Short mmCIF file of C-alpha atoms in Angstrom, two decimals:
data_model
loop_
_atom_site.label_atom_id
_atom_site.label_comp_id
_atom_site.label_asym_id
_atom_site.label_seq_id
_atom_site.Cartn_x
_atom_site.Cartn_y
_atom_site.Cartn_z
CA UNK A 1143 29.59 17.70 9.27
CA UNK A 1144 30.33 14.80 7.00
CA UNK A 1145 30.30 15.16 3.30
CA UNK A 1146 27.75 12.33 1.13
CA UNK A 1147 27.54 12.15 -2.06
CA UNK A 1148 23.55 11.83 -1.33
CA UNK A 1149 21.25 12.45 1.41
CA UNK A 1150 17.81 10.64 1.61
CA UNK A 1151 15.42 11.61 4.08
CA UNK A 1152 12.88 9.15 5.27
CA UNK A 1153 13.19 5.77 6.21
CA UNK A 1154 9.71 4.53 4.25
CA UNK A 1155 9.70 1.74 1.81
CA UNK A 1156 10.88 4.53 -0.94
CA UNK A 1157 13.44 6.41 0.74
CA UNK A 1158 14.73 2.91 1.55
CA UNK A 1159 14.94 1.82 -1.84
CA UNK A 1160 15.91 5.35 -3.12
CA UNK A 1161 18.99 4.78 -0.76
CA UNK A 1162 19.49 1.44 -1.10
CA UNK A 1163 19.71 2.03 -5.66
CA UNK A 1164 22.17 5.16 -5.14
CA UNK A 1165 24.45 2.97 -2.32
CA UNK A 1166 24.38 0.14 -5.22
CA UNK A 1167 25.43 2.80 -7.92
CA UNK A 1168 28.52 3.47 -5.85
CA UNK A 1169 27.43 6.73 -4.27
CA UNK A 1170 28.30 7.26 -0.60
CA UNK A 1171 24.31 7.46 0.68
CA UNK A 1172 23.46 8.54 4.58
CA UNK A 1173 19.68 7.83 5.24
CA UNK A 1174 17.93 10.19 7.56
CA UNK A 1175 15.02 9.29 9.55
CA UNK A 1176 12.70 11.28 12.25
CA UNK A 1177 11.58 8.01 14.64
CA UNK A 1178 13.96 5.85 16.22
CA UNK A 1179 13.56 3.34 14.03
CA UNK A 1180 13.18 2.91 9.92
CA UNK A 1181 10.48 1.59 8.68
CA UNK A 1182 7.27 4.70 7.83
CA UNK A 1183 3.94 2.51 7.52
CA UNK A 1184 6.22 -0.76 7.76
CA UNK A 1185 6.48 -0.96 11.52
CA UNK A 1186 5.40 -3.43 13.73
CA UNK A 1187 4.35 -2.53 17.68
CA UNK A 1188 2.29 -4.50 20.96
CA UNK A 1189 -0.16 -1.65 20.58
CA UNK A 1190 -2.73 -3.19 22.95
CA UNK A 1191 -1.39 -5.83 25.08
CA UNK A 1192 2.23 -7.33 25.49
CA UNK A 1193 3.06 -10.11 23.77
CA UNK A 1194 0.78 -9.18 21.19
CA UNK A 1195 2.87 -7.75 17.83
CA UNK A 1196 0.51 -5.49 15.46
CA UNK A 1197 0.85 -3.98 11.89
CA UNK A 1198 0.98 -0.15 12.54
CA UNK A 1199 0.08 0.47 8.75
CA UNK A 1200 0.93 -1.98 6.04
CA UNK A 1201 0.11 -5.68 6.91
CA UNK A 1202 -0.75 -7.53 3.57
CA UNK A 1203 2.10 -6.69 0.42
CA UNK A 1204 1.06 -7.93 -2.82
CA UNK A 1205 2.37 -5.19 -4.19
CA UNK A 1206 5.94 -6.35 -2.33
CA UNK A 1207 5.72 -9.76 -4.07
CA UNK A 1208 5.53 -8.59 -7.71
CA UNK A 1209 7.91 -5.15 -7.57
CA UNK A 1210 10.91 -5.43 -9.81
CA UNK A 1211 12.91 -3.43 -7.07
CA UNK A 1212 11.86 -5.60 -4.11
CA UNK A 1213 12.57 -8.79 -6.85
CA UNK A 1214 16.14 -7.13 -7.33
CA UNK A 1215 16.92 -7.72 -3.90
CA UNK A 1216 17.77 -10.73 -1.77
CA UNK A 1217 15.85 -9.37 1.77
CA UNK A 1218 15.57 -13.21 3.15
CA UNK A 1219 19.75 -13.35 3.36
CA UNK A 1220 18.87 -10.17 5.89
CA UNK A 1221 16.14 -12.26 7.94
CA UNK A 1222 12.86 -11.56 5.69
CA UNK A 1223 10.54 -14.49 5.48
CA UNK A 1224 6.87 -13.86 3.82
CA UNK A 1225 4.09 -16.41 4.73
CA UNK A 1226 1.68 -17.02 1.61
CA UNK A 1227 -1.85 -18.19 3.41
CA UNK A 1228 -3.82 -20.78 1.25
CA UNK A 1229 -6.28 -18.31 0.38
CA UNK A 1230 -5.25 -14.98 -0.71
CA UNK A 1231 -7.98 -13.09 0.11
CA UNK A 1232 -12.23 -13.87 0.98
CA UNK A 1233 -14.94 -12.21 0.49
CA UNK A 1234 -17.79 -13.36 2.68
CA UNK A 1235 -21.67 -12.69 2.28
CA UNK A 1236 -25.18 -12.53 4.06
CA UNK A 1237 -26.16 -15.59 3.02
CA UNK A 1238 -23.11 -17.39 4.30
CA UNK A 1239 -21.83 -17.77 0.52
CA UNK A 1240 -18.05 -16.36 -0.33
CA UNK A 1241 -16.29 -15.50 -3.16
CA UNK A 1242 -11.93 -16.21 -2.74
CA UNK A 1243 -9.05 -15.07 -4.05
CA UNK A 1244 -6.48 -17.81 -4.56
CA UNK A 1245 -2.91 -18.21 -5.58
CA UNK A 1246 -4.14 -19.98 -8.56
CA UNK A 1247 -5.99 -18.23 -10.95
CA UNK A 1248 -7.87 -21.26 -12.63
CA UNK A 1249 -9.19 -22.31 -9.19
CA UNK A 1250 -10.33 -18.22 -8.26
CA UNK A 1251 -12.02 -18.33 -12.19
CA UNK A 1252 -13.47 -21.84 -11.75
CA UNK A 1253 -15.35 -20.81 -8.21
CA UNK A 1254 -17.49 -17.76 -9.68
CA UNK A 1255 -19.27 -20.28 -11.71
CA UNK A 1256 -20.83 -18.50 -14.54
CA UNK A 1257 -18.13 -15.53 -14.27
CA UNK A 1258 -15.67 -17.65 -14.56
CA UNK A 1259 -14.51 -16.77 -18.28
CA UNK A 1260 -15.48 -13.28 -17.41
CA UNK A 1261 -12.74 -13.25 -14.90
CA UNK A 1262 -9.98 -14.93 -16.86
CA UNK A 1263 -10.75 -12.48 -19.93
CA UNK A 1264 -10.01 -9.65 -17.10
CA UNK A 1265 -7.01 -11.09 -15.34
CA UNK A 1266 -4.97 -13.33 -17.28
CA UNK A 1267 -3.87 -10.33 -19.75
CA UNK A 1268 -1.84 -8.46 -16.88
CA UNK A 1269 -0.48 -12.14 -15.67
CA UNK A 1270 0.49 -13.83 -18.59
CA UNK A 1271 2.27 -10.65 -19.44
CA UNK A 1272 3.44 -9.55 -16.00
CA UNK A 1273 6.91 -9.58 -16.95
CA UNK A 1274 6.71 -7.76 -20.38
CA UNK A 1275 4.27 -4.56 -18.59
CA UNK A 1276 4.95 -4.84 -14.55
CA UNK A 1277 8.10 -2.87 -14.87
CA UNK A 1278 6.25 -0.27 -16.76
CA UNK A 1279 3.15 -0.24 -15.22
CA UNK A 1280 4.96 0.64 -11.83
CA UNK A 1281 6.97 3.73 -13.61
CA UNK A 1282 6.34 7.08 -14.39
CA UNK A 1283 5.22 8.15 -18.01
CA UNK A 1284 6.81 6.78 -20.70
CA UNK A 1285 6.94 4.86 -23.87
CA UNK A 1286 6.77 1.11 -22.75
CA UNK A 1287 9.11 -1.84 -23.71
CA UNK A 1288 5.90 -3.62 -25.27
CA UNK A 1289 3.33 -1.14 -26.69
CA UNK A 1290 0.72 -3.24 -27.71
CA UNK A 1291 0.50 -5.12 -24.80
CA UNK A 1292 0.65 -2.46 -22.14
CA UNK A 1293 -2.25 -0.99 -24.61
CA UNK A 1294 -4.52 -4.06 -24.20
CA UNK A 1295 -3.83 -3.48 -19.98
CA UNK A 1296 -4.70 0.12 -19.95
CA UNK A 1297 -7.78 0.09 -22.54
CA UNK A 1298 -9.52 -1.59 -19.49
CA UNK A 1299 -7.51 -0.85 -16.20
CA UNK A 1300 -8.23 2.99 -17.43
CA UNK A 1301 -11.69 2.92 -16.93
CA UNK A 1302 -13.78 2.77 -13.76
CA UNK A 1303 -14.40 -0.09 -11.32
CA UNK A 1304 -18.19 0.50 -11.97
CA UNK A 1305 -17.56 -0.09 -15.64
CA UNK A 1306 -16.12 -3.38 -15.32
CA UNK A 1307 -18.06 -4.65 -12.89
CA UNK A 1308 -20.67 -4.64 -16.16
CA UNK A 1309 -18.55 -7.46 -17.03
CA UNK A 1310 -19.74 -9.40 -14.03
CA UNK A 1311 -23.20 -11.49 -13.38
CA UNK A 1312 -23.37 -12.91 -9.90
CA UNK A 1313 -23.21 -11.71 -7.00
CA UNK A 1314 -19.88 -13.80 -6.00
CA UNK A 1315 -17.86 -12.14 -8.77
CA UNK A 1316 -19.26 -8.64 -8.11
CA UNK A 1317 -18.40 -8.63 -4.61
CA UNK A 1318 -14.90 -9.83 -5.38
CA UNK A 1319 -14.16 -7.38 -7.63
CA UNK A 1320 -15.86 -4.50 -5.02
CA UNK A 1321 -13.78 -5.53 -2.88
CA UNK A 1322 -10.69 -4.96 -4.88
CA UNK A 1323 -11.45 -2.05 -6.86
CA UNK A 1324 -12.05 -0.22 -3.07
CA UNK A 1325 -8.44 -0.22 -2.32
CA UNK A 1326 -8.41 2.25 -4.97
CA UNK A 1327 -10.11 4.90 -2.42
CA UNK A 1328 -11.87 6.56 -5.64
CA UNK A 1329 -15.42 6.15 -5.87
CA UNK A 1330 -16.60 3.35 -8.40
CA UNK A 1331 -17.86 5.67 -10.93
CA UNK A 1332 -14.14 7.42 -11.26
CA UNK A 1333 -11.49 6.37 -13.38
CA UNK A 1334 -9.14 4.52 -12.94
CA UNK A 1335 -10.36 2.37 -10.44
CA UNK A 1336 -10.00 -0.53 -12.43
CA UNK A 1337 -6.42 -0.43 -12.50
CA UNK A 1338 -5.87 -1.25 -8.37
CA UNK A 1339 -7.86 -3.91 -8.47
CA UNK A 1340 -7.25 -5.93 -11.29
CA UNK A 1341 -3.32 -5.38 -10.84
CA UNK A 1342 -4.15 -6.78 -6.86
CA UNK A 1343 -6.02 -9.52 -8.48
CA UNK A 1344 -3.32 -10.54 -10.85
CA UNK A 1345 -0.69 -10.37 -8.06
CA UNK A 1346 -2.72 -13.37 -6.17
CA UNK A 1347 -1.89 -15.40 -8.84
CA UNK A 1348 1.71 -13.98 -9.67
CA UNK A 1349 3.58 -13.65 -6.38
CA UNK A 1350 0.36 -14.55 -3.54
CA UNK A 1351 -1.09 -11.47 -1.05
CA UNK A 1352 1.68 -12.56 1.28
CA UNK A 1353 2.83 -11.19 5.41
CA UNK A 1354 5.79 -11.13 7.26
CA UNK A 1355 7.01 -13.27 9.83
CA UNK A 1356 7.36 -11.43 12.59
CA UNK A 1357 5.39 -8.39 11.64
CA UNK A 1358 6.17 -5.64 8.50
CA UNK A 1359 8.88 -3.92 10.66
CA UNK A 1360 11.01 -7.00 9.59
CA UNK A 1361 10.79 -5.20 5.68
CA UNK A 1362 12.57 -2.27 7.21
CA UNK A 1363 15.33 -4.02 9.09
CA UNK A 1364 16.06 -6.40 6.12
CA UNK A 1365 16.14 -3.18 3.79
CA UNK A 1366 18.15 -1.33 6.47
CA UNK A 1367 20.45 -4.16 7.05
CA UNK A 1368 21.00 -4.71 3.10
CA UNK A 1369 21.51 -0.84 2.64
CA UNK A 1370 24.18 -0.77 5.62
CA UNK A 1371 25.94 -3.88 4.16
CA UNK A 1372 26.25 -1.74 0.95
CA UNK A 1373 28.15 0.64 2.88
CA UNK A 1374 25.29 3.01 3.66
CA UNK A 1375 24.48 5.16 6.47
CA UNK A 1376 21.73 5.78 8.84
CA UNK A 1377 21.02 8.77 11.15
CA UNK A 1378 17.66 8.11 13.41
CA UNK A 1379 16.48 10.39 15.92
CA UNK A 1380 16.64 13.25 13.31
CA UNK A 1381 13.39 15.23 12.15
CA UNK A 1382 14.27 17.39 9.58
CA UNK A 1383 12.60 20.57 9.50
CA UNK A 1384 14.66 22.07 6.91
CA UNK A 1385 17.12 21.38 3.69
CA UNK A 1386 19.10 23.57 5.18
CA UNK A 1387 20.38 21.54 8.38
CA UNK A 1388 21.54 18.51 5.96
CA UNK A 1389 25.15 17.83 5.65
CA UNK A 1390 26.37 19.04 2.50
CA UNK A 1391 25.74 16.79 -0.83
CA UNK A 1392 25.35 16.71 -4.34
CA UNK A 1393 21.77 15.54 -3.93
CA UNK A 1394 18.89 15.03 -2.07
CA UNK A 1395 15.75 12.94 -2.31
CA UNK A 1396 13.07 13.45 0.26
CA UNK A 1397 10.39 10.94 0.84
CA UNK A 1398 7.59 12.99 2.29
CA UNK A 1399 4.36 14.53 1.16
CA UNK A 1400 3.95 17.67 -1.25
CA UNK A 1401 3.12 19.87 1.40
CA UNK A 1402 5.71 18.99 3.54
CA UNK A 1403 8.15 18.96 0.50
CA UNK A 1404 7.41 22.66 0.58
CA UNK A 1405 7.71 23.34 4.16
CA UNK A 1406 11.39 21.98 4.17
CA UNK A 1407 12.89 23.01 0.51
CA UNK A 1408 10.43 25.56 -0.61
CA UNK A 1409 12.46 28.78 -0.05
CA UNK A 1410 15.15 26.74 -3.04
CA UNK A 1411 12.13 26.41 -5.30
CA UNK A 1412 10.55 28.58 -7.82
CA UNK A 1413 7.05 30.43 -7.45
CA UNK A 1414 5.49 28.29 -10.05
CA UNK A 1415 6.51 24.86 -8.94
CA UNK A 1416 5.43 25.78 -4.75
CA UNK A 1417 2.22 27.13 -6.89
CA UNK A 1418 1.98 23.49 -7.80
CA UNK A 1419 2.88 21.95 -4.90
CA UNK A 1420 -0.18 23.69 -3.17
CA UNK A 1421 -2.73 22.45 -5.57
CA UNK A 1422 -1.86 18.87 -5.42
CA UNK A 1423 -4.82 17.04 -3.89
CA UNK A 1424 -5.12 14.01 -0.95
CA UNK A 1425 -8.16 11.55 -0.82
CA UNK A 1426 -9.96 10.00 1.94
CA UNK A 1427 -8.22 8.89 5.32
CA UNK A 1428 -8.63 5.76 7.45
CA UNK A 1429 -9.81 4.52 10.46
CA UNK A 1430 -7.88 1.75 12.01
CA UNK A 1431 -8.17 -0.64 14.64
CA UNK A 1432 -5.94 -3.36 16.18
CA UNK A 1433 -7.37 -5.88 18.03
CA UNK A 1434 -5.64 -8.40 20.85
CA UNK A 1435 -8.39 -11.71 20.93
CA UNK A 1436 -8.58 -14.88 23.07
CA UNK A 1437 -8.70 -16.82 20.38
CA UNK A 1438 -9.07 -16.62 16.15
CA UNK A 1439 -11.74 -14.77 14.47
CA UNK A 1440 -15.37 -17.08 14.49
CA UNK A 1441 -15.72 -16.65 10.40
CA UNK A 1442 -19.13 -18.25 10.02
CA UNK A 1443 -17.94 -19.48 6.36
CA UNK A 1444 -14.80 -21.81 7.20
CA UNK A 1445 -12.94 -20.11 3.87
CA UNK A 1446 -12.89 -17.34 5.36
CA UNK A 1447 -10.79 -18.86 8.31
CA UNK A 1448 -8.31 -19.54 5.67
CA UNK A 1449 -7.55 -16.17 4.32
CA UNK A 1450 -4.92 -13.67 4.82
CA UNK A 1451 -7.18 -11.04 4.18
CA UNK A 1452 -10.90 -11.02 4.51
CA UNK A 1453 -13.14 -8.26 2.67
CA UNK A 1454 -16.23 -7.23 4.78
CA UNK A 1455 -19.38 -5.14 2.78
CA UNK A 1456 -21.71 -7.62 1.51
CA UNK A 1457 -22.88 -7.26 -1.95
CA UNK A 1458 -21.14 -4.64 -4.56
CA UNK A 1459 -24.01 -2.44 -3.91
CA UNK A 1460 -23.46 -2.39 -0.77
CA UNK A 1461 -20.26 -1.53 -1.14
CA UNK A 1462 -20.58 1.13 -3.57
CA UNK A 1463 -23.63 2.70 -1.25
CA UNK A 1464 -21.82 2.83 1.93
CA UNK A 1465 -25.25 3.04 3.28
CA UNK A 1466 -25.27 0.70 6.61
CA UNK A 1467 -21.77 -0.39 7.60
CA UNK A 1468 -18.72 0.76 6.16
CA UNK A 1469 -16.63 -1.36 3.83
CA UNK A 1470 -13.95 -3.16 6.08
CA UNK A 1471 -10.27 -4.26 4.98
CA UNK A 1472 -9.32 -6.91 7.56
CA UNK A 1473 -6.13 -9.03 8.12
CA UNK A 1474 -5.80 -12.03 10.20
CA UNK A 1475 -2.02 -12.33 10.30
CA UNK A 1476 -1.48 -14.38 14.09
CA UNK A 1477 -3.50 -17.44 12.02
CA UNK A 1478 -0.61 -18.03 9.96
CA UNK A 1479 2.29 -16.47 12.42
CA UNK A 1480 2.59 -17.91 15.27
CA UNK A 1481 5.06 -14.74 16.49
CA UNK A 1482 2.32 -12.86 16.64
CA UNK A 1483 0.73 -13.26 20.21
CA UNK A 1484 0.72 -15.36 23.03
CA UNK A 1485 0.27 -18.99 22.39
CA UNK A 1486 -3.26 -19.86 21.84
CA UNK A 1487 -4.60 -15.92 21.47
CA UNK A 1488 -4.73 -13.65 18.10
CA UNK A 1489 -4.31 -10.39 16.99
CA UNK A 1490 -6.65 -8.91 13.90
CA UNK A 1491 -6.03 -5.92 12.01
CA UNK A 1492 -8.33 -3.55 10.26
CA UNK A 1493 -9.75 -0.54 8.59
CA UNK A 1494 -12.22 1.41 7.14
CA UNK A 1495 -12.44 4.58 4.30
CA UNK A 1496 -13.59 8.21 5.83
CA UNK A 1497 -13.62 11.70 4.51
CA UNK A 1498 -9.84 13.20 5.08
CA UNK A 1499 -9.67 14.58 8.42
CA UNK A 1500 -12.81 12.79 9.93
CA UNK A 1501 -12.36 12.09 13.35
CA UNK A 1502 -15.21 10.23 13.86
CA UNK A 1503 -14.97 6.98 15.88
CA UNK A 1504 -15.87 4.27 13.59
CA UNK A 1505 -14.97 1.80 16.03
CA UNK A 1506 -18.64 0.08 16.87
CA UNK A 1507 -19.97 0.46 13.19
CA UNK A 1508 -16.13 -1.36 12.07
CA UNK A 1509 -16.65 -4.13 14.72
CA UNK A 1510 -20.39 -4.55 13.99
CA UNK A 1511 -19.45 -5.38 10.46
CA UNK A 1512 -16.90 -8.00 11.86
CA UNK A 1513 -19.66 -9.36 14.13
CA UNK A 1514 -21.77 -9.76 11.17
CA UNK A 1515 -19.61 -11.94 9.28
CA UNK A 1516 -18.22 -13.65 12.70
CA UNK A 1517 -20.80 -13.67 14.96
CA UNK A 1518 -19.17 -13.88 17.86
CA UNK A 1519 -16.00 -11.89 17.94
CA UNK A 1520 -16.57 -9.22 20.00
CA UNK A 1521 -16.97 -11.44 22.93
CA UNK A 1522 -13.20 -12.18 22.20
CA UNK A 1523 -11.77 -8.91 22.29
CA UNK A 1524 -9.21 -8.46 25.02
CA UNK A 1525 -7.83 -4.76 24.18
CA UNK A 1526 -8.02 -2.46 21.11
CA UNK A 1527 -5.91 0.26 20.02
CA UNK A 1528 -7.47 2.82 17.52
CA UNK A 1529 -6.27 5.27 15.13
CA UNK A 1530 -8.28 8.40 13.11
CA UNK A 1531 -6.99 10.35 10.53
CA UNK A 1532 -5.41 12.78 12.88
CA UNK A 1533 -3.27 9.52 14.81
CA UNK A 1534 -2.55 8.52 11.39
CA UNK A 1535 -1.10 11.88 10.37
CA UNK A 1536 0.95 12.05 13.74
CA UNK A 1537 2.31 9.14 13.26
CA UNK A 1538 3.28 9.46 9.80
CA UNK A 1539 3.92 13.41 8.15
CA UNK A 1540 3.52 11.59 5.18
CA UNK A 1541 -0.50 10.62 5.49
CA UNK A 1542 -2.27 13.91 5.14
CA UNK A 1543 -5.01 13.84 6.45
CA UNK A 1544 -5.26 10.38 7.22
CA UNK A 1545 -4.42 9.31 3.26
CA UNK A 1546 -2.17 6.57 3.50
CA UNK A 1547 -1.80 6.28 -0.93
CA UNK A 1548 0.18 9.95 -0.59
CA UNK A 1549 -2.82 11.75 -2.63
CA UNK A 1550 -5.86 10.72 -4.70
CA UNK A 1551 -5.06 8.54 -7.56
CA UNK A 1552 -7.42 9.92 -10.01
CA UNK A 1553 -7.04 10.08 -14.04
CA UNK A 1554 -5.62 13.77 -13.29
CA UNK A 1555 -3.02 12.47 -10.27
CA UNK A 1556 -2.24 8.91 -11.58
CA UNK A 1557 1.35 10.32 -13.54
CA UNK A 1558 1.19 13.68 -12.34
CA UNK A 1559 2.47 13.55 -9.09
CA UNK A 1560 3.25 15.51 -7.71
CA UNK A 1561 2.96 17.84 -10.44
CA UNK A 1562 2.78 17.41 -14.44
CA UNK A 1563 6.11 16.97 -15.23
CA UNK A 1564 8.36 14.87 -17.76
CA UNK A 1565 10.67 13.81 -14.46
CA UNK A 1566 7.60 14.04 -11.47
CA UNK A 1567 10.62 13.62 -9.11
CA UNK A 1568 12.50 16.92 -10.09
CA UNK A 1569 11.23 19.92 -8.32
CA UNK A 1570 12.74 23.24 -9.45
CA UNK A 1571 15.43 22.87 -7.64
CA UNK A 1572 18.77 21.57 -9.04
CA UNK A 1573 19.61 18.48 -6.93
CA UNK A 1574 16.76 17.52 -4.79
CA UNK A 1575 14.08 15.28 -5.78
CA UNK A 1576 10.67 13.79 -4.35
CA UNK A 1577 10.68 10.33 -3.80
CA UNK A 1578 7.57 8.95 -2.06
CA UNK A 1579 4.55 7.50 -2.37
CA UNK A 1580 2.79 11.32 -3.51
CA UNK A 1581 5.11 10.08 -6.66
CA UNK A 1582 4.61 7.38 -9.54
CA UNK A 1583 3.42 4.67 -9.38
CA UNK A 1584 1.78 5.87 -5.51
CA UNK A 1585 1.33 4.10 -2.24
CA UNK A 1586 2.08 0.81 -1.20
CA UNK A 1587 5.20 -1.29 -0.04
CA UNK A 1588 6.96 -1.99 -3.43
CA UNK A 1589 9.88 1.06 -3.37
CA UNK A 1590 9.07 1.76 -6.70
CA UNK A 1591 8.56 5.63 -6.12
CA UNK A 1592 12.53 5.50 -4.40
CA UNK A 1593 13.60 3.57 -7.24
CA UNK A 1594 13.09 5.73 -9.84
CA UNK A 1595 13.46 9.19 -8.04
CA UNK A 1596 16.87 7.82 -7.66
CA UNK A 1597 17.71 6.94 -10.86
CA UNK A 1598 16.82 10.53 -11.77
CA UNK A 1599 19.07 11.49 -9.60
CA UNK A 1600 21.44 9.32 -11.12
CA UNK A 1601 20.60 10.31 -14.58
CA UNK A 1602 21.11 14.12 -13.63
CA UNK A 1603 24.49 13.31 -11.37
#
């Protein structure tokens, strides 16, 4: 077998950009991935009906738009083109109202009326100093470049989502931030909820909730395509089930979950650390449905029509309660890409929160809370393709469960993951390192885990 300086296995967002820092460092890198294709939860598929292109996981990437390591890069040379819709996200309501997420955040503030100020005291902080505390905020633990002004983010993004919705008076504003604050997956009384949704507010107004053109596979082949012009290697095809079948190297980084971290390197790693490993704890799963349509989603408010991404529980009551329809994350990515399906029909994308493991079929309660805000849309169904926590985890080792953040992002699992450590991507073992999403800063498509796990590596080289 062929010597490499490093060995990365997984072909996510992280391992990606793990590779992709170590091949720019000068280190001879080969990439290993299980499916025939790179890409983990940025893949793209016709999962109901050809001609129609779906999101498999990731669909909407704020987080994309404002990472330093994605910012590093220059994907479009390698084919990556990201559509900004006018309206970042909506947020409909019963009585036909709706509260919007813009680009702009004067023109988000100046719609929520009497919240207005409310809403610029709350978001304009992390903007206007984006480029002082981003870099920090998406890192492990450490002392930050600017103290006092990563002190003024945390003092609030710390707390819980129900303790800054106290902030808030009508019901437009409250709904927003519901909406936001439940990408966190934590309950609203838990801490720190607020954190996930004011940085996904702020990144409307810094880099847009953009998509891809083409679907989110076109991430992976842009990354894969910038790693191999660095020089890099990939090997598809290739589950590995253990360190031990790797090529020799002088490290490896594997982006996968805790508990399969231990399955493949555990019998290198010490009793106390595989002791640690097995305590680390996932949150709720998903349930996921694609949708081919005959034509675009009947919003009843037109804003709504207009939005990349469209919010769906009502009130923040509502949302909090969970008591009649589920909250619904929904993406309407065929309005603005026309690659998407046939000319003249639509795809839709979206998903709901259940307890890890459910398998449940939330399919008519998830399209009755469509219906509800679009009367009308499940007469344009054409084909469906669901997922439950179990498809989820089958399709990706890495979402335990059905847990597609890589563990519960609680005060006790926000730096400590996987374990509490002063270098979370170390395990025990000299030379291989943890690099995904169950590390900081957690999930979503902005590398950030890979980037740092490598430059630990680095570090340690």
């Amino acid at each position: 077998m062929s010597s490499y300086d490093a060995i990365v296995a997984g072909a996510g967002p992280n391992g990606l950009a793990a590779a992709i820092t170590l091949q720019q460092r000068g280190l001879q890198v080969c990439l290993y991935e299980a499916k025939d294709t790179v890409g983990g939860g940025m893949r793209t598929k016709e999962l109901t009906l050809p001609g129609f292109h779906h999101d498999v996981c990731s669909a909407i990437h704020p987080m994309l738009a404002i990472s330093p390591f994605f910012r590093s890069l220059s994907l479009q040379s390698y084919g990556l083109e990201l559509i900004h819709p006018a309206i970042a996200a909506a947020h409909p309501f019963d009585d036909g109202s709706v509260a919007v997420l813009r680009n702009s955040l004067a023109d988000t503030a100046a719609a929520l009326g009497e919240d207005a100020s409310a809403y610029r005291e709350l978001i304009a902080p992390p903007v206007d100093d984006w480029e002082s505390i981003g870099a920090d905020i998406l890192a492990p633990l450490h002392l930050p470049r600017h103290p006092l002004k990563m002190a003024r983010f945390g003092f609030t993004a710390l707390r819980s989502a129900a303790g800054v919705a106290k902030r808030f008076r009508t019901q437009q504003a409250r709904g927003l931030w519901a909406g936001m604050a439940a990408h966190s997956m934590l309950p609203f009384d838990r801490s720190p909820g607020a954190a996930i949704g004011m940085v996904l507010c702020a990144a409307a107004h810094i880099g847009g909730w953009p998509l891809v053109k083409g679907g989110s596979q076109k991430i992976a082949d842009a990354m894969a395509a910038c790693f191999q012009a660095l020089g890099g290697t990939i090997v598809t095809g290739v589950t590995v089930n253990t360190i031990d079948q790797l090529p020799p190297a002088k490290m490896v980084l594997l982006d996968v979950s805790p508990r399969q971290l231990a399955d493949i390197a555990g019998h290198r790693f010490s009793s106390r650390y595989l002791r640690q490993l097995s305590r680390y704890r996932y949150g709720l799963g998903v349930f996921k449905i694609d949708w081919a349509l005959d034509g675009p989603v009947p919003f009843t408010n037109t804003e709504c029509r207009q939005a990349g991404t469209v919010h769906l529980g009502n009130t923040y009551e509502e949302i909090a309660a969970a008591s009649r329809l589920p909250f619904v994350l929904f993406a309407q990515q065929s309005v603005f890409d026309d690659t998407r399906a046939p000319h003249g029909y639509h795809t839709a994308w979206g998903y709901c929160h259940v307890p890890n493991g459910s398998t449940t079929d939330m399919t008519n309660l998830i399209e009755a809370q469509v219906e509800r805000f679009a009367p009308g849309f499940k007469k344009r169904i054409l084909g469906r393709h669901i997922m439950n926590t179990a498809d989820m985890q089958q399709y990706n080792p890495n979402y335990i469960g059905g847990d597609i953040n890589g563990g519960i992002i609680d005060l006790r699992q926000l730096y400590a993951r996987p374990v509490l450590s002063t270098s979370p991507y170390r395990t025990s073992a000299k030379g291989i390192y943890i690099c995904s999403a169950s590390t900081p800063p957690g999930g979503g498509v902005h590398g950030m885990c890979g980037y740092h796990a490598a430059l630990q590596a680095l570090k340690d080289f």
